[in-house]
PDB file of C-alpha atoms and ligand atoms in Angstrom:
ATOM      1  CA  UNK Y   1       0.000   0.000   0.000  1.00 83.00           C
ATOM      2  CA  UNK Y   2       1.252   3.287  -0.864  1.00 91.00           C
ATOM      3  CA  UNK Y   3       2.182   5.444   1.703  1.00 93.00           C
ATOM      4  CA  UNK Y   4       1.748   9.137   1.578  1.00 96.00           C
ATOM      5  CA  UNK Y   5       4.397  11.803   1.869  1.00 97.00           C
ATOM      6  CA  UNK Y   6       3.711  15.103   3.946  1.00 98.00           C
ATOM      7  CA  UNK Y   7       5.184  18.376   3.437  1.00 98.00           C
ATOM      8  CA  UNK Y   8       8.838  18.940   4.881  1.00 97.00           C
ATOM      9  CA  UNK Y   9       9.570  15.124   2.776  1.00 98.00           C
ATOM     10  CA  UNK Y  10      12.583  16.134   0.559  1.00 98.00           C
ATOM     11  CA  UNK Y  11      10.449  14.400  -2.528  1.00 98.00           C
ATOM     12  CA  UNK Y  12       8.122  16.796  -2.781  1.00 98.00           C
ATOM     13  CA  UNK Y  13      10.576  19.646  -3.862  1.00 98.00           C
ATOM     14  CA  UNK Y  14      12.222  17.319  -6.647  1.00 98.00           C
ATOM     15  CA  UNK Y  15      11.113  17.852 -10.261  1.00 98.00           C
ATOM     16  CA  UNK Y  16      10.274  14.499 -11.059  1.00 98.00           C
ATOM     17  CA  UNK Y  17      11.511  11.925 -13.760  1.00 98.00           C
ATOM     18  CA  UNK Y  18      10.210  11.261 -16.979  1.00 98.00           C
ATOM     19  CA  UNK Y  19       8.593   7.785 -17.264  1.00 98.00           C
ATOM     20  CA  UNK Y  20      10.347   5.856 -20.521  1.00 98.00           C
ATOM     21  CA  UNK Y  21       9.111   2.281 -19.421  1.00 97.00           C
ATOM     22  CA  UNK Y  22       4.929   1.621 -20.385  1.00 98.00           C
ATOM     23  CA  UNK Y  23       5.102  -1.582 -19.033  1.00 98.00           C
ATOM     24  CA  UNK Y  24       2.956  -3.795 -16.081  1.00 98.00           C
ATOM     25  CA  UNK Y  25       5.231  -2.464 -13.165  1.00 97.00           C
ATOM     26  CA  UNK Y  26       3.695   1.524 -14.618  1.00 98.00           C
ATOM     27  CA  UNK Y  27       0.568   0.082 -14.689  1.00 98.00           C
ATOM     28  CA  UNK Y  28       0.599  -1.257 -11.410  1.00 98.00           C
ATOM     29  CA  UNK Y  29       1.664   2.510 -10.021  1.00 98.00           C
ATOM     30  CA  UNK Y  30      -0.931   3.762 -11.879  1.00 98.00           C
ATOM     31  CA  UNK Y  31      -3.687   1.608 -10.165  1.00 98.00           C
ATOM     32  CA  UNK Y  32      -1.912   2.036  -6.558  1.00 98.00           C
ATOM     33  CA  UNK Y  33      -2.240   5.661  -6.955  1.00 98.00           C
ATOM     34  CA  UNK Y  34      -6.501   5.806  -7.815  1.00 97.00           C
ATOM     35  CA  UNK Y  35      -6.616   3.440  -5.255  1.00 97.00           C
ATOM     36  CA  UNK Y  36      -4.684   5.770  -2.899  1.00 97.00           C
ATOM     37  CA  UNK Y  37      -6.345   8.622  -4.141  1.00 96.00           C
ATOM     38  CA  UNK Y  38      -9.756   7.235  -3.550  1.00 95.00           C
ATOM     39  CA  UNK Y  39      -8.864   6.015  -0.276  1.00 95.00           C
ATOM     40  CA  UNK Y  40      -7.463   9.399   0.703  1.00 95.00           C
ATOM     41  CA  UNK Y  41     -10.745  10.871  -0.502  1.00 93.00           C
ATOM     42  CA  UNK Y  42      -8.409  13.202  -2.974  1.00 94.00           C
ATOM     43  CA  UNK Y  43      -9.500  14.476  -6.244  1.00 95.00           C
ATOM     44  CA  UNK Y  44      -5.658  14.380  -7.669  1.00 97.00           C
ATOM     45  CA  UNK Y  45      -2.575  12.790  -6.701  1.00 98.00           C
ATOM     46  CA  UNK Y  46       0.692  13.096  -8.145  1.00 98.00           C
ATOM     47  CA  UNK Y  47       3.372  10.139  -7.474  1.00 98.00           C
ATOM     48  CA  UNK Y  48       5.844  11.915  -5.909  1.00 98.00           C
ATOM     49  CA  UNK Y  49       3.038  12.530  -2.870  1.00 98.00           C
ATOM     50  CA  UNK Y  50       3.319   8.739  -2.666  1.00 98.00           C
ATOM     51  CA  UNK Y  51       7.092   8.734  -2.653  1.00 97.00           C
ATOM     52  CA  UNK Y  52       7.647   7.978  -6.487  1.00 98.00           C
ATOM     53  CA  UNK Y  53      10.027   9.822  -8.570  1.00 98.00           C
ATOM     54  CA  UNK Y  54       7.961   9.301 -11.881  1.00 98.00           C
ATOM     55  CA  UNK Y  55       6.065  12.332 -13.700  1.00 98.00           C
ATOM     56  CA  UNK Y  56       2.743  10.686 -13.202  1.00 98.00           C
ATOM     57  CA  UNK Y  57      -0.517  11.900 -12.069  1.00 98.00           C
ATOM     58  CA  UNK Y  58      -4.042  10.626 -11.017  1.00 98.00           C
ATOM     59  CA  UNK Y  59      -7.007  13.046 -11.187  1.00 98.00           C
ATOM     60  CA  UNK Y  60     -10.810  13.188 -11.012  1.00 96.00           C
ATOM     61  CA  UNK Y  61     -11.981  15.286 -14.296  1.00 94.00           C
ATOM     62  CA  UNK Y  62     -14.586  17.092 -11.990  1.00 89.00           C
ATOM     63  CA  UNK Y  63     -16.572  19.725 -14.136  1.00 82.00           C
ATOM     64  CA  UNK Y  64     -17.016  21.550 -10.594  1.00 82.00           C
ATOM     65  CA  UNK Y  65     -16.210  21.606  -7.148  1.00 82.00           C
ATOM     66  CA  UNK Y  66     -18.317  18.655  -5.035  1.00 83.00           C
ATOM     67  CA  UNK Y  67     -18.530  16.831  -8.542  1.00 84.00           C
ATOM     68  CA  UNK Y  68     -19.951  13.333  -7.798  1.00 82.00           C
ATOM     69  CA  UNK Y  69     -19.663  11.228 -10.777  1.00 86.00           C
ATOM     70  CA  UNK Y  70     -16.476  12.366 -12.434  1.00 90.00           C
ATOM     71  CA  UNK Y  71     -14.007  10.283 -13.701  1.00 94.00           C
ATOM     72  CA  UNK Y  72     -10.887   9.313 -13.177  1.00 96.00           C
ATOM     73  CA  UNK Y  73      -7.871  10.034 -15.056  1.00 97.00           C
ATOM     74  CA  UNK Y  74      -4.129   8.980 -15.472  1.00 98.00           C
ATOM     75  CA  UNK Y  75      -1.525  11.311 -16.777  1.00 98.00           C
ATOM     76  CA  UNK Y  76       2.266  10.482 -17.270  1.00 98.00           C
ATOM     77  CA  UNK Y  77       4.789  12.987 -18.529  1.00 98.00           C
ATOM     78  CA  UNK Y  78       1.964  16.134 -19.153  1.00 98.00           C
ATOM     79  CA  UNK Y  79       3.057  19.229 -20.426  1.00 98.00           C
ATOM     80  CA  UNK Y  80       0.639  21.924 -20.137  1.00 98.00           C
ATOM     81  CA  UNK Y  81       1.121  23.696 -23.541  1.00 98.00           C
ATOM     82  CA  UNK Y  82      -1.903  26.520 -23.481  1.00 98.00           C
ATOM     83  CA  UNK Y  83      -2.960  28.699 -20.404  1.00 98.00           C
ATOM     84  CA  UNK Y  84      -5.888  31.055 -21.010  1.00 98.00           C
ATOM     85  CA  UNK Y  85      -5.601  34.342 -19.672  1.00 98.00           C
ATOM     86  CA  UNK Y  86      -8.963  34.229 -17.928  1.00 98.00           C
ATOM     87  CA  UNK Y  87      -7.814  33.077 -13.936  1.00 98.00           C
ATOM     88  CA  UNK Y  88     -10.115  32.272 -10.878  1.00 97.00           C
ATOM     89  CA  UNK Y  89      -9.607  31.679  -7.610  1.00 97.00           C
ATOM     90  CA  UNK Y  90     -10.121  28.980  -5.579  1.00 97.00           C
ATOM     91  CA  UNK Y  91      -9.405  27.468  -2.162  1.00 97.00           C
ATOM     92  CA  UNK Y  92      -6.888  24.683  -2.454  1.00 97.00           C
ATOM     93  CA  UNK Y  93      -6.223  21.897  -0.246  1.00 97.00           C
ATOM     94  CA  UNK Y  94      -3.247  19.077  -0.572  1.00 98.00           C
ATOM     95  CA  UNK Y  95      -3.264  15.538   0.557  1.00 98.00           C
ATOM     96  CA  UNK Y  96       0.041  16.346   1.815  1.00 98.00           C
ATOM     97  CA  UNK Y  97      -0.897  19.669   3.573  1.00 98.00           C
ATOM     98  CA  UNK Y  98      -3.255  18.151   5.486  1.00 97.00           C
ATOM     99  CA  UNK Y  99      -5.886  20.846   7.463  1.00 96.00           C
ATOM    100  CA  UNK Y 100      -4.285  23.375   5.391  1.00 97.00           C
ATOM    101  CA  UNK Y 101      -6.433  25.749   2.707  1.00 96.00           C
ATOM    102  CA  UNK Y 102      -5.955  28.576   1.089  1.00 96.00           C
ATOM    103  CA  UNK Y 103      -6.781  30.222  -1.941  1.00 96.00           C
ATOM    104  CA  UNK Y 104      -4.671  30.128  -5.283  1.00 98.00           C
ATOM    105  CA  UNK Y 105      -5.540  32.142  -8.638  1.00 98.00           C
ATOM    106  CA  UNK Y 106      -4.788  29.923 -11.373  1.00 98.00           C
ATOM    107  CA  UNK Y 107      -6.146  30.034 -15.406  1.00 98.00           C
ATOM    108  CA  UNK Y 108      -9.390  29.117 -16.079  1.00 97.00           C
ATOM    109  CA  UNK Y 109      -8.492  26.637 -19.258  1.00 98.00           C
ATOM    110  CA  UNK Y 110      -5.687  24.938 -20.378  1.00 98.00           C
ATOM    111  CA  UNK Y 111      -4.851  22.386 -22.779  1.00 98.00           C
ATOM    112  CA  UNK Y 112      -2.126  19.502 -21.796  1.00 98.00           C
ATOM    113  CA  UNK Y 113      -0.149  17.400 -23.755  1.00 98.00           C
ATOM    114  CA  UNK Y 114       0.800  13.877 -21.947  1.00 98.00           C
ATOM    115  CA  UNK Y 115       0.841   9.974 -22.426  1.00 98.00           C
ATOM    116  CA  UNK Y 116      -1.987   7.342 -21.022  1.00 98.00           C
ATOM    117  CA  UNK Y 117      -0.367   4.066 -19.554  1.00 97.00           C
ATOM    118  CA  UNK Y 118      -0.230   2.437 -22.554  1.00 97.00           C
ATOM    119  CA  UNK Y 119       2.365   5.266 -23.836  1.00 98.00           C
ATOM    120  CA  UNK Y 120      -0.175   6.689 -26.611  1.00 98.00           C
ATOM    121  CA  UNK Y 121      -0.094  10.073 -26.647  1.00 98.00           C
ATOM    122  CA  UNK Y 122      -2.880  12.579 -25.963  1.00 98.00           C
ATOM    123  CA  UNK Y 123      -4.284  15.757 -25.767  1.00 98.00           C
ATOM    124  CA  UNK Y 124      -7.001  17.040 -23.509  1.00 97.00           C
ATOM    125  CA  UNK Y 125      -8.308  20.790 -22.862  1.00 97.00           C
ATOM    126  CA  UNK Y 126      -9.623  20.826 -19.441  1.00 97.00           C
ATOM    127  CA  UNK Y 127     -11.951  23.984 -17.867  1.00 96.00           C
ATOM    128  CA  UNK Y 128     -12.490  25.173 -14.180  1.00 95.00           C
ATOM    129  CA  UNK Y 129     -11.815  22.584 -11.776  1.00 95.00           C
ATOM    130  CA  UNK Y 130     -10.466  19.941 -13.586  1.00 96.00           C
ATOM    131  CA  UNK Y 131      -7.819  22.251 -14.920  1.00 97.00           C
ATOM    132  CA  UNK Y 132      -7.307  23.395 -11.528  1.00 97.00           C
ATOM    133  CA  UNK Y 133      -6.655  20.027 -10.506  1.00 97.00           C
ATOM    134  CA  UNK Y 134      -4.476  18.850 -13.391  1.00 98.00           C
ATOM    135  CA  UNK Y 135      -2.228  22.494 -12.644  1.00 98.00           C
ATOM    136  CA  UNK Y 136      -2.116  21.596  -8.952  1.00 98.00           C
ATOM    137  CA  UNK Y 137      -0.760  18.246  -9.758  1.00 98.00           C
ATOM    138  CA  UNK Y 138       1.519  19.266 -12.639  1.00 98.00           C
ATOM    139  CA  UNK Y 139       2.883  21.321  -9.894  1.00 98.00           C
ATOM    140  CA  UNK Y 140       3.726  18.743  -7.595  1.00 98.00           C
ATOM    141  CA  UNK Y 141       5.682  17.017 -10.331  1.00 98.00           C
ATOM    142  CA  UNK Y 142       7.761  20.208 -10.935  1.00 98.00           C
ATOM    143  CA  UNK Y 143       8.665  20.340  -6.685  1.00 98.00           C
ATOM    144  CA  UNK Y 144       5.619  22.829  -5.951  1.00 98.00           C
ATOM    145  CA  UNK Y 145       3.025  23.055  -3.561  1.00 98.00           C
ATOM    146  CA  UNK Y 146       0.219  25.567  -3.761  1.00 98.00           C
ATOM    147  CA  UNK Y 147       1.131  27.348  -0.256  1.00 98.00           C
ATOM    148  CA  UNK Y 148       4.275  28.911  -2.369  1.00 97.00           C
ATOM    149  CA  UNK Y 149       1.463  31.001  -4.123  1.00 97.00           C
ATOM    150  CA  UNK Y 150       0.671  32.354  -0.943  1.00 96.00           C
ATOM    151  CA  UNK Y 151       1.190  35.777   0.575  1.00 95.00           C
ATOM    152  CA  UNK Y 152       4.715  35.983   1.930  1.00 95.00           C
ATOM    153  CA  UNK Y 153       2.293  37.361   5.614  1.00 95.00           C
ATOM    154  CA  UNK Y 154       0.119  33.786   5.294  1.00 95.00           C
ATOM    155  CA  UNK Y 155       3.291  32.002   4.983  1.00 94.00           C
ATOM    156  CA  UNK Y 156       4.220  32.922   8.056  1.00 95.00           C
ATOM    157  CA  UNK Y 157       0.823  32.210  10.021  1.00 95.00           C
ATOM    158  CA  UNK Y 158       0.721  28.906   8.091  1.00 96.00           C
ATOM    159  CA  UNK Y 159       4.534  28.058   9.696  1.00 96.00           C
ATOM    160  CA  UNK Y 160       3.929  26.653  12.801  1.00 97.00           C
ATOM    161  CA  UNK Y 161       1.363  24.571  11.088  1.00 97.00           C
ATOM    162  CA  UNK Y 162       3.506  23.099   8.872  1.00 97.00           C
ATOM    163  CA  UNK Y 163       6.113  22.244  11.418  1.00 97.00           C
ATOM    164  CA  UNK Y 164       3.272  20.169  12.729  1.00 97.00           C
ATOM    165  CA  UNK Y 165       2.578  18.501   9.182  1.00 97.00           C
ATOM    166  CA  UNK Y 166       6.343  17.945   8.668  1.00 97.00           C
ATOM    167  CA  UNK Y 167       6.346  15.789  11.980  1.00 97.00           C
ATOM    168  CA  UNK Y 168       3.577  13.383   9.944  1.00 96.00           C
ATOM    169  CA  UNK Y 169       6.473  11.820   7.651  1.00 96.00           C
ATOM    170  CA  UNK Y 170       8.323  10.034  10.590  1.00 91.00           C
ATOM    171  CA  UNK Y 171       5.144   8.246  12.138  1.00 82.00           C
TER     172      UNK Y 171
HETATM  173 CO1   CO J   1      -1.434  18.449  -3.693  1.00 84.08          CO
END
């Protein structure tokens, strides 16, 4: 079972590596990580939140917040190649900032490049919170969290928080 990483664990400020290999053992990630995101009751997870140095994500194509029946997805190696310059803003929360929200302006649309698990690649345009999501998680495979588009004043509130969190990864 996959174990998740809080902030303060070194793998979570690593840009990622490239998957090359579309083989059983990716497959097998890729299913560990919608299980763990279901279990976890996230709408995205990226692998390095599950201590995997791999550019892959998992992510729930919501069409809006509380979005019951979405689907899920599974991204490996995206590039997000078109940001609109409409934004919004939005309260984020992280699986591995646990009791932790805060709000993060972000573009409305984008369209991603990436493979599926099989290696074919794809192209998707995603709107409102599903490109919210997939921009949260591309994040996370580039070493960033949403708190570092916070204030440089809610930073410091957040601190002894996350001292807190950080104490999470040796449990
Ligand atoms: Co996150």
């Amino acid at each position: 079972m996959l174990k998740l990483r809080y902030y303060g664990d070194p793998i979570l400020r690593r840009r990622a590596t490239e998957v090359r290999a579309f083989d059983d053992a990716l497959r097998t990630v890729a299913d560990e990580m919608l299980e763990a995101m279901t279990r976890e009751e996230g709408v995205g997870l990226a692998a390095p939140q599950v201590g995997l140095d791999m550019r892959v994500l998992v992510a729930l194509a919501m069409r809006e917040p509380g979005d019951e029946d979405a689907e899920p997805i599974v991204v490996i190696n995206p590039e997000i190649t078109e940001r609109s310059h409409e934004t919004w803003v939005y309260e984020e929360g992280c699986l591995s900032i646990p009791g932790i929200r805060g709000d993060v302006t972000r573009p409305e649309r984008i369209v991603m490049r990436y493979r599926d698990v099989n290696g074919d690649e794809k192209t998707l345009e995603a709107i409102g919170m599903f490109a919210r999501i997939l921009q949260h998680e591309v994040d996370h495979l580039d070493g960033k969290l949403f708190i570092d588009y916070l204030s440089t004043a809610e930073k410091m509130l957040l601190k002894p928080k996350l001292r807190k969190i950080a104490r999470l990864n040796d449990e």
